[in-house]
Structures are given as C-alpha cells and as structure tokens.
Amino acid sequence: MLTLRSLLSDLKDINANLQTEETTAEKVTVELVAADEDERATQKAAPALSGLAKQSEEQTRRQQMEALYETVEGLQKVLPEWRNRYLVRDGSHARFAEVNPANYKTVQNVHFYLLSDTLLVTTKKKNIISGKSRMVLDKCWSLADVAVVDMKDSIEVSNAFKVMRHPDMFIYRSESLEEKRSFLGAFKRFTDELMLQKRQAVESAKARQKLTIPAADPEPFSPTRSDTGDRDTEKRSGRPTKDDLTANDIKWLMELADELDVLIAHRDFDHAVSLIEQARHTLSKANAETPRVSVIRSSVEERTNRLAQLVSLDLANPVASKTQVQMNIDKLLRLGMGDQARDFFLTARTAIIRHRIRLIRFDGDVAVYISDLAEIVFRLIRSTCDWYGGSFRDTTMASGFMKWVNQELQNFGTIFRRQVFDSKQNFTVIADCLQHTLHHCKQLRDLGLDVTFVLDEAFHDDIVKSIKEHSKQCENAIVAAVEADKFAVIKPDSPFLVGREDEFADITANVSQSVYELYSVFMEFGADVSVLMSISLYSKIVNCLTSFFAMYIRKLVEIFGGDWIYRQRSTILVDAAFVVDDLLPKVAGQLAHRFERPIPELEDMREKLKHSITAMQTKFITQIREKLLKDKYNFPVVDYSNNGGILDTAKPSEHIMRLIEELNTLQGALDPTLPRKAILTSIVDGIFTFMNDPSCWQNARGPRRLGFQGVQQLILDIHFFLRICEPLVSEETNSNANIVCEKGLRTFFSQNKELKAALKTGDWYDKRVDDVMALISSEFPHLISIK
C-alpha cells in the first residue's frame, strides 16, 4: 500500500514538471517570434538609420575641419580644403616639445593634428601688442612621406620620438609617457588601416585584371591537333601560342604576384628579390612571348618597380649605416637597376652633404667656417668613395662617380667663392681658407683620389686677382715705410725690436726701420702664398717679389738726392746693399727650393739693382766732392797771392784743414760694411782732377795770381793733404797733385821773373809736414786709422 502511494506521488510530480516545461517553451517560442519580428523591422529601417549616421558623421567631420582651418593660421595656404579630408586626432589638448638633435634642448612647444592624409605640427605664437596667443602652422607633412619612430629614454631626453622625412629628421618629446604612447598608438593604428585599405584596393584591382586576362589554351597539347593547325592558329592570331613553360612553372608564376605583394608589405625585401630573380630565370626559359608570358612578365616587372622604389627610399635614408646602404645597393643591382641604384645613392649623399652644410654655424670667422665646410665636404666625399667602391665593382660605374665628385667640388667652390673671394676678405684670410681646404683635401689621397688640381683650376682666376690686389697693398706699404724712415740705424736694444728678436734674427746689418718693415712684408707675403706655390702661379708670385725689390730700391734712389747728413746717406747705402746682396738671394733660394727650379727672374733683377746701387754711390761721391769744393775748399777762390815771406813755423792753411776735417768726419760716418776707402779715394781723385781744370787757373781778369808766400803755402797744403790722406791717394791723385804743384810754380815764375829770394826745398816741406802731423794727427783719428 505504501509502495503504491509512493509511486502515485512520483507520477504527480512528473506531470507537474512537464506542465512547467511546456509553459516555458511556449513563452520562449513567443519571445523568439517577437524578436524575429523586431529584427525584420530593424532590417527594414537599417538603410534609413545608416544614411542618417553617415550624414551625421560627414557633417561632424566637416565642422571639425572648418574649426581647424579657423584655428590654425597659415593652414589654408599650405593645405587647401578637400572634402574627403577629415580630422583623425585632435592635438589641441596634448602638448609636445620640439628638441634640438644636437644638444637635446627644447626649441619650442608644439601640437600634433593627425588628418586622414596629413600630419600637422602647430605652435602657439604670442602677439606682442595684444598679448593674445594664436595657433600657427609650423610643419605640414604627407603621411606617405613621414615615418614616426620611438626612441629609448636616455640621460639627455625622455619620452621622445623621431619624425623622419627625407632628408630631415626632427625629435619631439611629450610631458608624460601616456601622451607619447597615445600619439604613437593612434598614428600606427591609422597608418595600418590606410595600408590595409590600399592592399585591399590592390587585390580588388588584381581580381578584376584576372577577369579581363584572356583565358589560356584549355588544351595545351592534344594528339589530334597537328603542327599545321598550330601554325595556322599562330598565323591567324599574329602571336605565338606555345612558350615551353611547364604547368608547375605557370602555376608558380601566377601565384608569385600575391606572394611578392605579401613580402613587400612585410618589407622582406631579400626574399622578394630572390623570388624575382627566380621568376626572371624561369621566364627566360620561354622560347616565345605568349599572352600569358607577357601578362606574367608585366606583373613581375610591376612588383619589381614597386620593390625598387621602396628599396631606393631606404637607400636614401640619411641615417642608414654603411652595411645597410651596401645591402640596398646590392638588392637594386640584383634587380638589374644599377644606374638607378647609383643615381639614388649619389643623390642621397648629395642631400646629406647639403644638409650637413646647412647645419654649420657661421660666427663671423670666415676661416673657421671654411675649415668646417671643407672637413664636412671632403670627409663625406671620402666616405662616399669608400662605400661606392665597395658596392659598385663594375669599372663602367666609375665615370658616374667622378662626375658626382666634380659636381660636389663645384658646389664647394661656389660656397668658397661667395664667402671668401666675393666678400673681399684680406689675403691672410684667403690664404688661411685655402690652407684649410688643401689640408682636408689630402684625406682623399689615401683612397687614390687627388682632386687638388680641380681646386687649383677652379680658384686660379680668383687667386691671381687676390695676389694682384695683395701685391698692390704690399707695394704701398713699402713706399710708406721708405717715406716715413728717418734712416737711423736700429740698434739691438731699440724699442722697435723688443719682443721681435726672433722674427728679425736674419737681419745682421746696421740697417734702418724700412728694411725691417720690408722684411716683414716678405715674410707675411711668403706665409700667405706658401699654400699657393703651384707651378701655374709661378709667374705671378715671382713677378710680385721682383716688383717688391724694385720698388724699394727705386724709392731709395729717389730720396737719396735729398738733404741728408753723412750718416743717413750711409744708412741708405747700407739698406740698399743689404736688400740686394743678402735679402734677395735668400728669397730666391727659398723660392727655388719650393718650386724645385732656379729663379732666373730674381737673378736678373739682382743684377739690375746692383747697377742702381753703383749709380747711388757714384751720385753720392759726386755730391760730396761738389759740397767739399764749394763749402770747405773752394780752390778757385782761395787766395794764394800773398807775396810776403813764409815762416819756418808755417802750417797748412785754414781751407785745407777744413777739407781734411770734413773728410775725417765723412770717414767716421760711413758704415764699415761700405767700401769707405774706395768712396773717399774717388772723392780725393775728383778734388785734384778739379784743381787741374783750366777754370781754376784762369778767370775773367786773366791768369790766377800767385805770390811768393802763396805759392809755397799751396805746395805745403798739398804736401800735408797727401801725407795725412796717404791711404786715399791713388797714383792718379799723386800725378794730379804733382801737376797742380808744377802749374803753381810755373804760374808764379811767369808772374815773378826777377825773383830775389829762393823758394823752400823739399826737405823743408817734409819737415813742416812731419812737425804738423805730430801736433794735430790725433784730431783726425778716422783718417789716420785708414790702412
């Protein structure tokens, strides 16, 4: 009974559960039906809702762009409005800072605006008058031209990233790591979406292209078709239909385009180049250009050109290493684009050189600027030569490189000429700039590339013009030095030589200040033109030096006739002799050593100048003789007519003593390096030659009158003069003196025929001369010292 009751109870529970599930199923069924009806209603309304959403989105984008054009000053001029352009990321609330790549110092605060095709960089400028800030466009780049690269944090800068647009690179940093990650993430997501869209567009275009490709022959080989039929078909179509490619080759080549697209997208350029080389090898097996071979070949070449373009962009990367550059060149060479690789490589190197030149700071020192310029240009040419030689081993490529080197040297020459020659720099600066240039140019010789002759040819006319102008300045300085010279000997302790002893160590003669200044002119000119000692400038440099010597001596000759004392005239003669006999040979020797050849022009000039010095000495002798005969011993007017007796204590006359005293003064004033004895001997010869002149023995009133005392006084004067000036008495002078004495005696006897007293004998004259010499010889130490 109990068992039955238990079974009935279980049956009741099962029935209740079944009813509950049925009710739930009905409810679910009703809900599903209702949901299905709602979904159908939604689908019916979807087009309308989608159109409204799209219209709302376009309106929002248009409003954002209008606001951006109103906010950023100068944007309208650089980036005209376009209806498909929209704002992707608003950068007004995120502030970044531009950093100087050289010292990582902040340049300015900027904001980034990411558009659908453009990256904008703006900065705020403050109006000085109103004090209000405005947003100004700083940079505008196409997204296809820039790359954003993250940078690791360092001691100098943190939260930084690089924006590269060939050939420039800019560094920016954010205030926080989150802002940098946000910007980089947004940029990457959007650029990836753009690449995906482009890839899909390319694949769609390829799919449409495949639909338009003529179908291949469904029966490439059939035993029932004869060769005659094939030839008939080829004749009808005008193109061959058999290419001898296997089915596997055709399949692989047809799939190659997609594989190359994937490899290019993933930048697996090495694999892509290998596949292209394999494809070209496979296509070379085709013995006929069938339609499918033409299509495949066109497809491969299209990918080849695209790959070459991307590799070329990598090749033009200014921060690429030598290994990366050579790898990229190797890829282009394998693709059969050697000329393109060379042009891209050299163009990129040119851009790098121009960029580095723009970074050189000019602080006003032209020599320092040219040194930095030469270092950059020649160092980059050297590295380019090294990289070029390791990449392009074909000797036919060498001419292209040399043409590029010549273009870079011409550009360097243009900058050099503008900064140095056109700015009218003094010759010392020009010489320094040329010296720096040649110094940095030497590094090319290590690679067997000597371009010195190119620079010589480029600067030849400018250098010649500069040398001519500098030579004119030196000649003016020489003339001014001679005109200002007092011709006083510069002593070793002179203030003029203080601190300059080493500079003028080669000057050992007793010369005046003008010689020291002439020496300085030669030293400065030699130092300036030392870097220009090329055989092409030989004639110009030698002509300048000869003109310096000629100018100095000519100026001395001009002023020598002035009113100078004996010591000044002596100094002038010493100056001329030192310049011609000492300084000129030294300059000629140094120049001959530098040019490795004798300098006949300077030797010829020396001979001419020696004649000038001889003429100066002759003029000096004539001037002194005339001065002595006029002021000290005017023989025609000296009175020897006294008829009185002559005393046994008679002395030489006052006139002859003045003459002897003046000769003693002259001997003391002349420098020991001069031919003093020869000069005084010539003066004495001239005096006695003049005394024999008929004008001295005959005047308008008749013959000269000589008295008893006068004629003996004349003979005593001549005897004393010949004794005290004995070292200066030549045979000619002695002969002339005897003639004067004979003329005097004859004249006396002709005028005094009835002579009652006898004249003094020679012994008496000798005794009187000896007595006088013993008394007054100490008064004439310079004449007595002559041997």
PDB file of N, CA and C in Angstrom, residues 34-65:
ATOM      1  N   ALA A  34       8.589  37.161 -31.344  1.00  0.00           N
ATOM      2  CA  ALA A  34       8.578  38.625 -31.203  1.00  0.00           C
ATOM      3  C   ALA A  34       9.938  39.220 -31.600  1.00  0.00           C
ATOM      4  N   ALA A  35      10.997  38.525 -31.167  1.00  0.00           N
ATOM      5  CA  ALA A  35      12.355  39.024 -31.512  1.00  0.00           C
ATOM      6  C   ALA A  35      12.576  38.977 -33.015  1.00  0.00           C
ATOM      7  N   ASP A  36      12.067  37.901 -33.615  1.00  0.00           N
ATOM      8  CA  ASP A  36      12.233  37.788 -35.067  1.00  0.00           C
ATOM      9  C   ASP A  36      11.503  38.906 -35.786  1.00  0.00           C
ATOM     10  N   GLU A  37      10.323  39.221 -35.273  1.00  0.00           N
ATOM     11  CA  GLU A  37       9.567  40.327 -35.892  1.00  0.00           C
ATOM     12  C   GLU A  37      10.293  41.656 -35.697  1.00  0.00           C
ATOM     13  N   ASP A  38      10.896  41.826 -34.477  1.00  0.00           N
ATOM     14  CA  ASP A  38      11.653  43.079 -34.249  1.00  0.00           C
ATOM     15  C   ASP A  38      12.873  43.187 -35.168  1.00  0.00           C
ATOM     16  N   GLU A  39      13.530  42.039 -35.357  1.00  0.00           N
ATOM     17  CA  GLU A  39      14.715  42.048 -36.230  1.00  0.00           C
ATOM     18  C   GLU A  39      14.343  42.390 -37.659  1.00  0.00           C
ATOM     19  N   ARG A  40      13.226  41.808 -38.129  1.00  0.00           N
ATOM     20  CA  ARG A  40      12.813  42.138 -39.504  1.00  0.00           C
ATOM     21  C   ARG A  40      12.463  43.616 -39.614  1.00  0.00           C
ATOM     22  N   ALA A  41      11.833  44.134 -38.548  1.00  0.00           N
ATOM     23  CA  ALA A  41      11.501  45.566 -38.581  1.00  0.00           C
ATOM     24  C   ALA A  41      12.771  46.427 -38.591  1.00  0.00           C
ATOM     25  N   THR A  42      13.761  45.973 -37.795  1.00  0.00           N
ATOM     26  CA  THR A  42      15.040  46.729 -37.735  1.00  0.00           C
ATOM     27  C   THR A  42      15.749  46.708 -39.074  1.00  0.00           C
ATOM     28  N   GLN A  43      15.763  45.516 -39.710  1.00  0.00           N
ATOM     29  CA  GLN A  43      16.406  45.413 -41.014  1.00  0.00           C
ATOM     30  C   GLN A  43      15.745  46.306 -42.040  1.00  0.00           C
ATOM     31  N   LYS A  44      14.415  46.416 -41.895  1.00  0.00           N
ATOM     32  CA  LYS A  44      13.712  47.307 -42.828  1.00  0.00           C
ATOM     33  C   LYS A  44      14.098  48.763 -42.602  1.00  0.00           C
ATOM     34  N   ALA A  45      14.340  49.099 -41.324  1.00  0.00           N
ATOM     35  CA  ALA A  45      14.675  50.501 -41.009  1.00  0.00           C
ATOM     36  C   ALA A  45      16.169  50.788 -41.093  1.00  0.00           C
ATOM     37  N   ALA A  46      17.053  49.731 -41.262  1.00  0.00           N
ATOM     38  CA  ALA A  46      18.512  49.908 -41.236  1.00  0.00           C
ATOM     39  C   ALA A  46      19.015  50.876 -42.304  1.00  0.00           C
ATOM     40  N   PRO A  47      18.622  50.786 -43.539  1.00  0.00           N
ATOM     41  CA  PRO A  47      19.152  51.729 -44.542  1.00  0.00           C
ATOM     42  C   PRO A  47      18.930  53.180 -44.179  1.00  0.00           C
ATOM     43  N   ALA A  48      17.749  53.441 -43.660  1.00  0.00           N
ATOM     44  CA  ALA A  48      17.466  54.831 -43.291  1.00  0.00           C
ATOM     45  C   ALA A  48      18.375  55.291 -42.161  1.00  0.00           C
ATOM     46  N   LEU A  49      18.521  54.367 -41.110  1.00  0.00           N
ATOM     47  CA  LEU A  49      19.385  54.728 -39.975  1.00  0.00           C
ATOM     48  C   LEU A  49      20.826  54.889 -40.411  1.00  0.00           C
ATOM     49  N   SER A  50      21.328  54.004 -41.307  1.00  0.00           N
ATOM     50  CA  SER A  50      22.715  54.093 -41.784  1.00  0.00           C
ATOM     51  C   SER A  50      22.953  55.392 -42.542  1.00  0.00           C
ATOM     52  N   GLY A  51      22.042  55.777 -43.370  1.00  0.00           N
ATOM     53  CA  GLY A  51      22.181  57.026 -44.108  1.00  0.00           C
ATOM     54  C   GLY A  51      22.246  58.220 -43.190  1.00  0.00           C
ATOM     55  N   LEU A  52      21.385  58.194 -42.113  1.00  0.00           N
ATOM     56  CA  LEU A  52      21.409  59.303 -41.160  1.00  0.00           C
ATOM     57  C   LEU A  52      22.739  59.366 -40.411  1.00  0.00           C
ATOM     58  N   ALA A  53      23.255  58.179 -40.007  1.00  0.00           N
ATOM     59  CA  ALA A  53      24.521  58.143 -39.264  1.00  0.00           C
ATOM     60  C   ALA A  53      25.676  58.637 -40.134  1.00  0.00           C
ATOM     61  N   LYS A  54      25.684  58.202 -41.402  1.00  0.00           N
ATOM     62  CA  LYS A  54      26.750  58.631 -42.297  1.00  0.00           C
ATOM     63  C   LYS A  54      26.683  60.129 -42.531  1.00  0.00           C
ATOM     64  N   GLN A  55      25.469  60.638 -42.706  1.00  0.00           N
ATOM     65  CA  GLN A  55      25.317  62.071 -42.935  1.00  0.00           C
ATOM     66  C   GLN A  55      25.761  62.858 -41.710  1.00  0.00           C
ATOM     67  N   SER A  56      25.415  62.320 -40.522  1.00  0.00           N
ATOM     68  CA  SER A  56      25.819  62.995 -39.288  1.00  0.00           C
ATOM     69  C   SER A  56      27.341  62.984 -39.134  1.00  0.00           C
ATOM     70  N   GLU A  57      27.969  61.855 -39.479  1.00  0.00           N
ATOM     71  CA  GLU A  57      29.427  61.755 -39.363  1.00  0.00           C
ATOM     72  C   GLU A  57      30.115  62.713 -40.331  1.00  0.00           C
ATOM     73  N   GLU A  58      29.636  62.797 -41.550  1.00  0.00           N
ATOM     74  CA  GLU A  58      30.243  63.711 -42.518  1.00  0.00           C
ATOM     75  C   GLU A  58      30.098  65.158 -42.064  1.00  0.00           C
ATOM     76  N   GLN A  59      28.923  65.477 -41.496  1.00  0.00           N
ATOM     77  CA  GLN A  59      28.724  66.846 -41.018  1.00  0.00           C
ATOM     78  C   GLN A  59      29.686  67.162 -39.873  1.00  0.00           C
ATOM     79  N   THR A  60      29.847  66.176 -38.965  1.00  0.00           N
ATOM     80  CA  THR A  60      30.768  66.380 -37.840  1.00  0.00           C
ATOM     81  C   THR A  60      32.195  66.584 -38.333  1.00  0.00           C
ATOM     82  N   ARG A  61      32.629  65.767 -39.300  1.00  0.00           N
ATOM     83  CA  ARG A  61      33.980  65.915 -39.843  1.00  0.00           C
ATOM     84  C   ARG A  61      34.157  67.260 -40.519  1.00  0.00           C
ATOM     85  N   ARG A  62      33.127  67.681 -41.251  1.00  0.00           N
ATOM     86  CA  ARG A  62      33.231  68.960 -41.935  1.00  0.00           C
ATOM     87  C   ARG A  62      33.341  70.110 -40.933  1.00  0.00           C
ATOM     88  N   GLN A  63      32.572  70.022 -39.869  1.00  0.00           N
ATOM     89  CA  GLN A  63      32.638  71.055 -38.832  1.00  0.00           C
ATOM     90  C   GLN A  63      34.007  71.066 -38.154  1.00  0.00           C
ATOM     91  N   GLN A  64      34.576  69.874 -37.915  1.00  0.00           N
ATOM     92  CA  GLN A  64      35.900  69.806 -37.304  1.00  0.00           C
ATOM     93  C   GLN A  64      36.963  70.432 -38.197  1.00  0.00           C
ATOM     94  N   MET A  65      36.904  70.163 -39.497  1.00  0.00           N
ATOM     95  CA  MET A  65      37.891  70.736 -40.408  1.00  0.00           C
ATOM     96  C   MET A  65      37.731  72.243 -40.515  1.00  0.00           C
TER      97      MET A  65
END
